[in-house]
Tab-separated table of C-alpha atoms in Angstrom:
chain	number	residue	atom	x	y	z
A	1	UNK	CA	3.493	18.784	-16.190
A	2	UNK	CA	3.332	22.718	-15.191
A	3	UNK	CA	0.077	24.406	-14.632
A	4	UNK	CA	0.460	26.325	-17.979
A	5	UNK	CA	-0.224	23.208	-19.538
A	6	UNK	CA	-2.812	22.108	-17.560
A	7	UNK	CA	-4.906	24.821	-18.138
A	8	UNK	CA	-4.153	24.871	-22.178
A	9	UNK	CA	-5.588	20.897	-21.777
A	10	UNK	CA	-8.576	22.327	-19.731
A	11	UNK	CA	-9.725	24.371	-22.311
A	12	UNK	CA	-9.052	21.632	-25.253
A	13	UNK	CA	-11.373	19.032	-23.427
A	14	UNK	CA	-14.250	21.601	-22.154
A	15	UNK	CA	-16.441	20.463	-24.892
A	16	UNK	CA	-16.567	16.466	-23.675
A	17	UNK	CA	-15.677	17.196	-19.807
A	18	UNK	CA	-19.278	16.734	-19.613
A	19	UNK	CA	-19.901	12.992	-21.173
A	20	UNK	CA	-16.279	11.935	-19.389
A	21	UNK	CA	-17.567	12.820	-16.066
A	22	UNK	CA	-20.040	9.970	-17.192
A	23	UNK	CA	-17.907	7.668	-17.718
A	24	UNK	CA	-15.278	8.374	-15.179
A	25	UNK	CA	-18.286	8.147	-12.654
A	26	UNK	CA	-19.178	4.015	-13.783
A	27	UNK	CA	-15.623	3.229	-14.132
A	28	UNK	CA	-13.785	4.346	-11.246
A	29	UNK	CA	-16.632	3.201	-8.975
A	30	UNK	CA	-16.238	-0.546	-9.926
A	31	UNK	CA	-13.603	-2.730	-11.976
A	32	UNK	CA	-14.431	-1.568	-15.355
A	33	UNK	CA	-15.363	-3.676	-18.061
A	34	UNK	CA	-12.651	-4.258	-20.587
A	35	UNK	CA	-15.367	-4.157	-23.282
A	36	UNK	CA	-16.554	-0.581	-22.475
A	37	UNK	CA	-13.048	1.061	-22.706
A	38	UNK	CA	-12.535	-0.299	-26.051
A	39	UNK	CA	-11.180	2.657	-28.467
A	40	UNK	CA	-10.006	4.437	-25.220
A	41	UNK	CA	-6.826	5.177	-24.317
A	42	UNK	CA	-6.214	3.990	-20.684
A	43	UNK	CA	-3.791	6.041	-18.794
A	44	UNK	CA	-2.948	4.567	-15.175
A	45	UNK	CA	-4.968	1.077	-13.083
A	46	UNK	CA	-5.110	1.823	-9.657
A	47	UNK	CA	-6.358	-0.741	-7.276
A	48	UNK	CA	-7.727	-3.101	-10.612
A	49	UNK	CA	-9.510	-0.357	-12.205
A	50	UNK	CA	-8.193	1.348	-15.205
A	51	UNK	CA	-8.224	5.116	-15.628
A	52	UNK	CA	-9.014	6.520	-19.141
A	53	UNK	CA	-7.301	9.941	-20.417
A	54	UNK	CA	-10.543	11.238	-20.651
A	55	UNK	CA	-11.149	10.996	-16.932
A	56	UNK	CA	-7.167	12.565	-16.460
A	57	UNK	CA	-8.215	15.262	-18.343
A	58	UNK	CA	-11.151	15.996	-16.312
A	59	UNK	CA	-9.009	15.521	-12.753
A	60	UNK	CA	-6.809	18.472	-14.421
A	61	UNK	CA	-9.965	20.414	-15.570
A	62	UNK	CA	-10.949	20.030	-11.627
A	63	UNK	CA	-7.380	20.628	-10.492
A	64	UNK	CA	-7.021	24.023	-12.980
A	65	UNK	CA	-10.125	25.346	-11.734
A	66	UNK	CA	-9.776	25.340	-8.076
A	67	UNK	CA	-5.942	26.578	-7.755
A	68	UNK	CA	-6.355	27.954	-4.029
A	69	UNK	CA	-7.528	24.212	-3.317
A	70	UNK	CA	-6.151	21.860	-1.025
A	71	UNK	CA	-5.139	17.995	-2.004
A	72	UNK	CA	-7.593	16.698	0.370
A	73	UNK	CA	-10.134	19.673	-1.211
A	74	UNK	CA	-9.578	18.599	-4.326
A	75	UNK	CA	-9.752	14.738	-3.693
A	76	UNK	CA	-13.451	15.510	-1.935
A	77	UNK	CA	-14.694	17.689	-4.920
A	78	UNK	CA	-13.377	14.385	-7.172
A	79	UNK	CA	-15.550	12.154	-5.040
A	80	UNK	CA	-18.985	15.072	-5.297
A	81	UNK	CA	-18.141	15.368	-9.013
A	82	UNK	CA	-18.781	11.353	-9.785
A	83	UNK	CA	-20.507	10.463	-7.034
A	84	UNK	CA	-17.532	8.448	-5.699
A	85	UNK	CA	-19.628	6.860	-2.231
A	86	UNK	CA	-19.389	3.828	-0.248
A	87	UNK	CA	-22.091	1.895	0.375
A	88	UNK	CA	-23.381	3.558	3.699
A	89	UNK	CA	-23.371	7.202	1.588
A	90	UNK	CA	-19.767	7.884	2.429
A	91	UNK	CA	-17.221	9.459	0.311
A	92	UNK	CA	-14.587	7.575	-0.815
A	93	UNK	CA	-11.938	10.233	-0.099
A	94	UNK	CA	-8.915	8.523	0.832
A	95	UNK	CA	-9.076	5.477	-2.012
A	96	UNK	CA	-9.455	9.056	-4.329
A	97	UNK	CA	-6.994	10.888	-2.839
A	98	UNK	CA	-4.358	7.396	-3.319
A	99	UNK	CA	-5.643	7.709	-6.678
A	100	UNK	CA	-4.815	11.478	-7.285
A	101	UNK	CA	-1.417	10.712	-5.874
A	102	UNK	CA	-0.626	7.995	-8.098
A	103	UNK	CA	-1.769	9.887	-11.391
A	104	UNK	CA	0.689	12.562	-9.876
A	105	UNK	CA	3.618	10.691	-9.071
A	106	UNK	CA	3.050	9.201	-13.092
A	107	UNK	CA	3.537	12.736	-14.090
A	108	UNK	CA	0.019	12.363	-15.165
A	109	UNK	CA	-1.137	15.403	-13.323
A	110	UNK	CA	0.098	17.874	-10.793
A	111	UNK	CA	-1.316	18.115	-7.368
A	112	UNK	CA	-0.763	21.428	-5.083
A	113	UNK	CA	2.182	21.014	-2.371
A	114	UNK	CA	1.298	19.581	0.182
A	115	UNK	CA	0.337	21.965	2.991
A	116	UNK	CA	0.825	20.368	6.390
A	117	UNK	CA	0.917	16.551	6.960
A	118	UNK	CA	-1.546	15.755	9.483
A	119	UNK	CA	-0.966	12.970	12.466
A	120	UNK	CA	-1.171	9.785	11.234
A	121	UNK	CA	-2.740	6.986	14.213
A	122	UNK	CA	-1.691	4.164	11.830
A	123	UNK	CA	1.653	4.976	12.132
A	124	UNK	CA	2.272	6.539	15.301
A	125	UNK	CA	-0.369	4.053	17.248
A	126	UNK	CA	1.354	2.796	20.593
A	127	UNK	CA	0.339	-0.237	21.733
A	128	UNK	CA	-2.941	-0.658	23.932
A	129	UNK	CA	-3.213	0.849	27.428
A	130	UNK	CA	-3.819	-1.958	29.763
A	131	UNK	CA	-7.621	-2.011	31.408
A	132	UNK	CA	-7.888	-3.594	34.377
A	133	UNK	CA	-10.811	-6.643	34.651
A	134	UNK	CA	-12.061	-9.306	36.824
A	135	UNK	CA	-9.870	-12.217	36.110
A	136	UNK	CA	-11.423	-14.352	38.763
A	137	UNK	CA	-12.037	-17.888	37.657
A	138	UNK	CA	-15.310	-18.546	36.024
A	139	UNK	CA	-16.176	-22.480	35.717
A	140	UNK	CA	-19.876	-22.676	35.214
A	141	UNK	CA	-22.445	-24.404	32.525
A	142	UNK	CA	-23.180	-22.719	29.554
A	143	UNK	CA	-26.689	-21.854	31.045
A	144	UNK	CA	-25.622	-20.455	34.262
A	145	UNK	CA	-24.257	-17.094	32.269
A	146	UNK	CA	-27.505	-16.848	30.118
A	147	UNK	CA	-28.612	-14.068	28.668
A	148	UNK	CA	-24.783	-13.305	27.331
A	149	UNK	CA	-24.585	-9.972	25.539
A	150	UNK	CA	-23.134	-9.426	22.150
A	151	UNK	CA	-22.192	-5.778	21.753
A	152	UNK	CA	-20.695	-3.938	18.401
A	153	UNK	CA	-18.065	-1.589	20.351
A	154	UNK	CA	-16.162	-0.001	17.559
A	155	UNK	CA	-15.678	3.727	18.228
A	156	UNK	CA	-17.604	3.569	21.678
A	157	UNK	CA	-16.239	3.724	24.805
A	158	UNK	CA	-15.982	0.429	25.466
A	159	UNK	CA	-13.113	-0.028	22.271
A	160	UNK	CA	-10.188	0.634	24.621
A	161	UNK	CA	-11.314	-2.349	26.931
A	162	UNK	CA	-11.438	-4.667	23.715
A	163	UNK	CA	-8.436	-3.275	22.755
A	164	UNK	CA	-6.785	-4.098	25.797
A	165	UNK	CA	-7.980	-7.342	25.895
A	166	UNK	CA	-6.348	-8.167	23.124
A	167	UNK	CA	-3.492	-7.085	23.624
A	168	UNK	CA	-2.968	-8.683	26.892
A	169	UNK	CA	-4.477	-12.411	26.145
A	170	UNK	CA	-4.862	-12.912	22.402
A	171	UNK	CA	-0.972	-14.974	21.727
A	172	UNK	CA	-1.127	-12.512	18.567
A	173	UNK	CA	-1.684	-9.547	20.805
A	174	UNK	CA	-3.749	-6.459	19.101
A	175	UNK	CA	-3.027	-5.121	15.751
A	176	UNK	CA	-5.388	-2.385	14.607
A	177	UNK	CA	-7.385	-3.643	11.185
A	178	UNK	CA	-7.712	-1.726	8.072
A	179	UNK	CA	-10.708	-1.092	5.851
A	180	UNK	CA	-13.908	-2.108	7.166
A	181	UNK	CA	-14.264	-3.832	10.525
A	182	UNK	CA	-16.281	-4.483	13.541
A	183	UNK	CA	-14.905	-5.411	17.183
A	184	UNK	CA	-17.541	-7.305	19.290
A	185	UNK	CA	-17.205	-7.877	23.225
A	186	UNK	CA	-18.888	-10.964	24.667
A	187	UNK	CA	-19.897	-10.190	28.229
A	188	UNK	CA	-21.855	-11.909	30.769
A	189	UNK	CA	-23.892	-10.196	33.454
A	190	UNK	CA	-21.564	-7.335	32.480
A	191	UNK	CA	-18.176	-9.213	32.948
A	192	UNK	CA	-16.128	-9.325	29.576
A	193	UNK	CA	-15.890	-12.945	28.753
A	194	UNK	CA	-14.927	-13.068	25.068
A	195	UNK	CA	-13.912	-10.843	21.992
A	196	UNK	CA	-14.966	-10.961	18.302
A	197	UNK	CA	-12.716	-8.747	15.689
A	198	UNK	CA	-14.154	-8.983	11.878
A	199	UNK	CA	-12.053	-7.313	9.109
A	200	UNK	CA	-12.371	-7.120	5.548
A	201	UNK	CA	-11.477	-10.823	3.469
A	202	UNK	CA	-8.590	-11.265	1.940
A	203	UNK	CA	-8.009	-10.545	-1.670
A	204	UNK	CA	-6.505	-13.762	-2.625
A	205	UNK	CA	-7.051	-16.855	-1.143
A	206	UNK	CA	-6.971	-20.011	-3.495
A	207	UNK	CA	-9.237	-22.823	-1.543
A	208	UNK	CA	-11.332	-20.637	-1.047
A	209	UNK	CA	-11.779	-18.876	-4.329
A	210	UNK	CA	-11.822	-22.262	-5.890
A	211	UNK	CA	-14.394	-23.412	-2.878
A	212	UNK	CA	-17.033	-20.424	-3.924
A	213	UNK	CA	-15.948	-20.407	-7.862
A	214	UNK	CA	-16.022	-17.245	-8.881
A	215	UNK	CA	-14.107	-15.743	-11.995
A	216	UNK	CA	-11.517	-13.236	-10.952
A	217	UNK	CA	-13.942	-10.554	-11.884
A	218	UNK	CA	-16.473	-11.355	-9.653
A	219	UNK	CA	-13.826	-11.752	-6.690
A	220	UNK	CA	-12.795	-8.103	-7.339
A	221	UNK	CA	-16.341	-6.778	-7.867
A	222	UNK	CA	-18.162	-8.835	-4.644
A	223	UNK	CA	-15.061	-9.417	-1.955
A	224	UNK	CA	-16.813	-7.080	-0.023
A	225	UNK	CA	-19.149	-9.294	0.864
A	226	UNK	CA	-17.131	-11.672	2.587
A	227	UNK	CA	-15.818	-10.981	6.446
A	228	UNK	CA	-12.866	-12.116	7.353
A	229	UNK	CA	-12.612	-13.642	11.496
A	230	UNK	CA	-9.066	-11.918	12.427
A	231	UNK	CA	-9.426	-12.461	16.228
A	232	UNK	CA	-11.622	-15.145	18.483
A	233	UNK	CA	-10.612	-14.753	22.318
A	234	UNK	CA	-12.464	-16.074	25.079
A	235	UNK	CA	-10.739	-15.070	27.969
A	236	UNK	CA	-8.206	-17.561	30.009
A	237	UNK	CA	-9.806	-17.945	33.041
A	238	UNK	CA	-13.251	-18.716	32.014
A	239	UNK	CA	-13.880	-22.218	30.980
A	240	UNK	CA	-17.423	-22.732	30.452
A	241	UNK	CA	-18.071	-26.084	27.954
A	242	UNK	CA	-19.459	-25.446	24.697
A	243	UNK	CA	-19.258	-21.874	24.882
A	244	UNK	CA	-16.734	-20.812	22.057
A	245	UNK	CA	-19.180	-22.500	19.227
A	246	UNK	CA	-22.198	-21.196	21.065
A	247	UNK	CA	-20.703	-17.905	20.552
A	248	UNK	CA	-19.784	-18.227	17.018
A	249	UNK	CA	-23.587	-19.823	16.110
A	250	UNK	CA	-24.700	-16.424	17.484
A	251	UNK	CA	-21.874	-14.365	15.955
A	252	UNK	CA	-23.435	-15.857	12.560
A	253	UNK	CA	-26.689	-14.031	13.209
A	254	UNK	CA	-25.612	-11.004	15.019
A	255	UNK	CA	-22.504	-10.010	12.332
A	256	UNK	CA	-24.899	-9.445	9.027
A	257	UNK	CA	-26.977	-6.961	10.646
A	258	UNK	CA	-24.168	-5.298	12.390
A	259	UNK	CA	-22.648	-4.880	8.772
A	260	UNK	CA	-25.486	-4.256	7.673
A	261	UNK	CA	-25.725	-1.013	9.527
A	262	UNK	CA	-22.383	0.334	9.522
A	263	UNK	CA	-21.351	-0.098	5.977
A	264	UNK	CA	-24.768	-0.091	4.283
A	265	UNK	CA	-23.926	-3.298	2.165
A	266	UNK	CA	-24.635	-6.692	3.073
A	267	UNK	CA	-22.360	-10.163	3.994
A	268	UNK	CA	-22.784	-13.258	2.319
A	269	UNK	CA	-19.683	-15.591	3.547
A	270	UNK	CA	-17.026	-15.868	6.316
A	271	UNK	CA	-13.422	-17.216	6.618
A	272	UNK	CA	-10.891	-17.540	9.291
A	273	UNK	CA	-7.211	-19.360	9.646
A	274	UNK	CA	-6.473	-21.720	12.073
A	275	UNK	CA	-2.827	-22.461	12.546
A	276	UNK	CA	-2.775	-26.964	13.218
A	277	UNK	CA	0.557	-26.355	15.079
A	278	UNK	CA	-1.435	-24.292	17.758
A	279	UNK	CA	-5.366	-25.263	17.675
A	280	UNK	CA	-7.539	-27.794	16.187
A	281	UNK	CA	-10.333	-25.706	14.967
A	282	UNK	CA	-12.537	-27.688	17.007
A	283	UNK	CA	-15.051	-25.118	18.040
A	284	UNK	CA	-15.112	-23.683	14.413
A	285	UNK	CA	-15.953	-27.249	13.308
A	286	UNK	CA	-19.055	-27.648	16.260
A	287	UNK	CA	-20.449	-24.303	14.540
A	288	UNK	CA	-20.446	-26.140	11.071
A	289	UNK	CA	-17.307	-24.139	9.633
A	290	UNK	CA	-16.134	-25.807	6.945
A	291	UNK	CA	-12.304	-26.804	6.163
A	292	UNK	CA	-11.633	-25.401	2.662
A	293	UNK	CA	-8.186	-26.035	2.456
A	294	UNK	CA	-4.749	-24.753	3.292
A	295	UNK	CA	-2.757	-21.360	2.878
A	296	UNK	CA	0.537	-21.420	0.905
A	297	UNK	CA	2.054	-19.778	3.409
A	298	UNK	CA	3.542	-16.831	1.359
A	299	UNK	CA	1.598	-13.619	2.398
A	300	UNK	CA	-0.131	-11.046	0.196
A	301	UNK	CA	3.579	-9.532	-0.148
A	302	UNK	CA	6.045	-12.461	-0.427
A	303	UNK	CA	8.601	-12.021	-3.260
A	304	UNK	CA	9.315	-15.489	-4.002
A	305	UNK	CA	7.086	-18.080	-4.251
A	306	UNK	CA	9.023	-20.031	-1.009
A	307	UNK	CA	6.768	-20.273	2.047
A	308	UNK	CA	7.878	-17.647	4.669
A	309	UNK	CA	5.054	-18.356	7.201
A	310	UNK	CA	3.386	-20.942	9.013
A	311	UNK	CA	0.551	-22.500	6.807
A	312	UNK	CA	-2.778	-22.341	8.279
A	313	UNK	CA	-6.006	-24.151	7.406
A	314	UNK	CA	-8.723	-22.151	5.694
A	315	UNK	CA	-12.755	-22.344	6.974
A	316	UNK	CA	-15.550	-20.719	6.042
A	317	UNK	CA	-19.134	-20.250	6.888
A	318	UNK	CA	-21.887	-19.381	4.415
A	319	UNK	CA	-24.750	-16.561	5.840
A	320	UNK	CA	-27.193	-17.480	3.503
A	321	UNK	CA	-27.908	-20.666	1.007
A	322	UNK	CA	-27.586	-19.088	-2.413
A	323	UNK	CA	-24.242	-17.435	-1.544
A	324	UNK	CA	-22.350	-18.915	-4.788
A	325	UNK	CA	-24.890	-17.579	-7.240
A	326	UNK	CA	-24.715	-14.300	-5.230
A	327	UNK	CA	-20.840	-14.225	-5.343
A	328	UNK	CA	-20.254	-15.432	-8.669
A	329	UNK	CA	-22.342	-12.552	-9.995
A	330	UNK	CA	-21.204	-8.662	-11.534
A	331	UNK	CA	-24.723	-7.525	-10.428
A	332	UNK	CA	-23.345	-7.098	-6.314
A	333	UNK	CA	-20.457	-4.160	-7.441
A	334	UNK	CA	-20.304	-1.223	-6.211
């Protein structure tokens, strides 16, 4: 589609640009409601939520009026335009800009070149540096360490050492998590003793979707508000009984208001895997985790329907008492 015609299509939808930046506003910001977007016509569904001509149109409109604009300029404006914003008051530039290129790569618009492709740490992340520690032996009651500290270290100075940590004593070694998360170091009298890493829940996930019973709608609109356990270490040479579900009691109270904070939007519900062929989930059990059921062992991305991982057990932990009602409900999108 050349620019010629994208300016001839600005000028034929002036006169409603202003009621679609209405709508495009409610529906891109949450999975839109079949029932409002009958009698339109729905161009392209990115990431479950359906984009209407109308709000194509006014992505050109936006595109055609700021020529000497960049992709990531233009994907910012977008997000000022309808109010695109995470919960914490953030724009949500790079879910618009994956939308922008999608509608482009349909032929559905046409974005500027692209004008220099900046560093990307996701893909050109080495692994951890290694941070030296005190890995003396530590064999004491769960009393003698008291007061432990709990301490939110994502993006402070103290995320290389949890990094590291990882990397060098977690039998899945460090992978860097995507979309929101919170790292958490466990140290006593300033010794590093344990590590916490919490990352957004997975989409799909049958016992447990069955366990909460939620429609699919609901699971799309409120997955937010489930945290997903990626990584529990407590480091090898500290064996101090009754520690690991000590930690995760006060992980339960300590994670909502962490979340709270950083991404402005609350948790209701956690989940981890245990593989049986490794661990018993004995510790998870002591902190009154609850075994939901078992993985398929496919992945997210599997092509077949032929398990092509180990299966894991599924547990969860509800935050507060009322989380099915709160889950199960349309009124917690965003």
């Amino acid at each position: 589609m050349g620019w010629v015609f994208l300016v001839r299509l600005a000028v034929e939808v002036k006169a409603n640009a202003r009621s679609a930046t209405t709508s495009a506003t409610k529906h891109l910001r949450s999975k839109a409601d079949p029932a409002t977007l009958r009698g339109m016509e729905i161009a392209l569904t990115y990431r479950h939520r359906a984009v209407t001509r109308d709000e194509v149109a006014f992505i050109g409109q936006l595109i055609a009026e700021h020529p000497e604009a960049s992709r990531c300029a233009l994907s910012k404006k977008l997000c000022e335009a309808w109010n695109w914003k995470q919960a914490n008051g953030a724009l949500r530039d790079m879910v618009c800009r994956g939308l922008m290129l999608a509608l482009h790569r349909a032929d559905l618009i046409e974005l500027p070149p692209v004008r220099k492709s900046p560093n990307n740490p996701l893909v050109r992340r080495g692994r951890p540096a290694r941070v030296a520690v005190d890995t003396q032996p530590l064999e004491v009651k769960l009393c003698d360490i008291q007061p432990l500290s709990m301490r939110q270290v994502r993006r402070t100075p103290e995320e290389a050492l949890f990094n590291s940590l990882l990397e060098q004593y977690h039998y899945l070694r460090y992978t860097q998590p995507v979309g929101e998360h919170l790292k958490f170091l466990v140290c006593a009298r300033d010794r590093p003793i344990a590590c916490f890493s919490w990352s957004s829940a997975a989409r799909h996930l049958g016992s447990r979707d069955r366990f909460i019973g939620w429609s699919p709608q609901a699971r799309l609109a409120n997955i937010h508000l489930l945290a997903y356990n990626s990584r529990f270490l407590i480091l090898p040479w500290v064996k101090v009984e009754h520690l690991a579900s000590h930690l995760l009691a006060r992980m339960a109270k300590v994670l909502p208001l962490e979340w709270q904070r950083v991404y402005g939007h609350p948790v209701y519900y956690l989940e981890t895997f245990v593989d049986p062929q490794l661990f018993r989930g004995t510790c998870y059990r002591a902190a009154n985790w609850t075994y939901l059921g078992d993985t398929t062992g496919r992945g997210k991305d599997a092509p077949t329907h032929k398990a092509n991982r180990s299966i894991k057990q599924v547990l969860g932990y509800p935050l507060v008492q009322d989380f099915r009602p709160r889950l199960q409900t349309l009124a917690e999108a965003r």
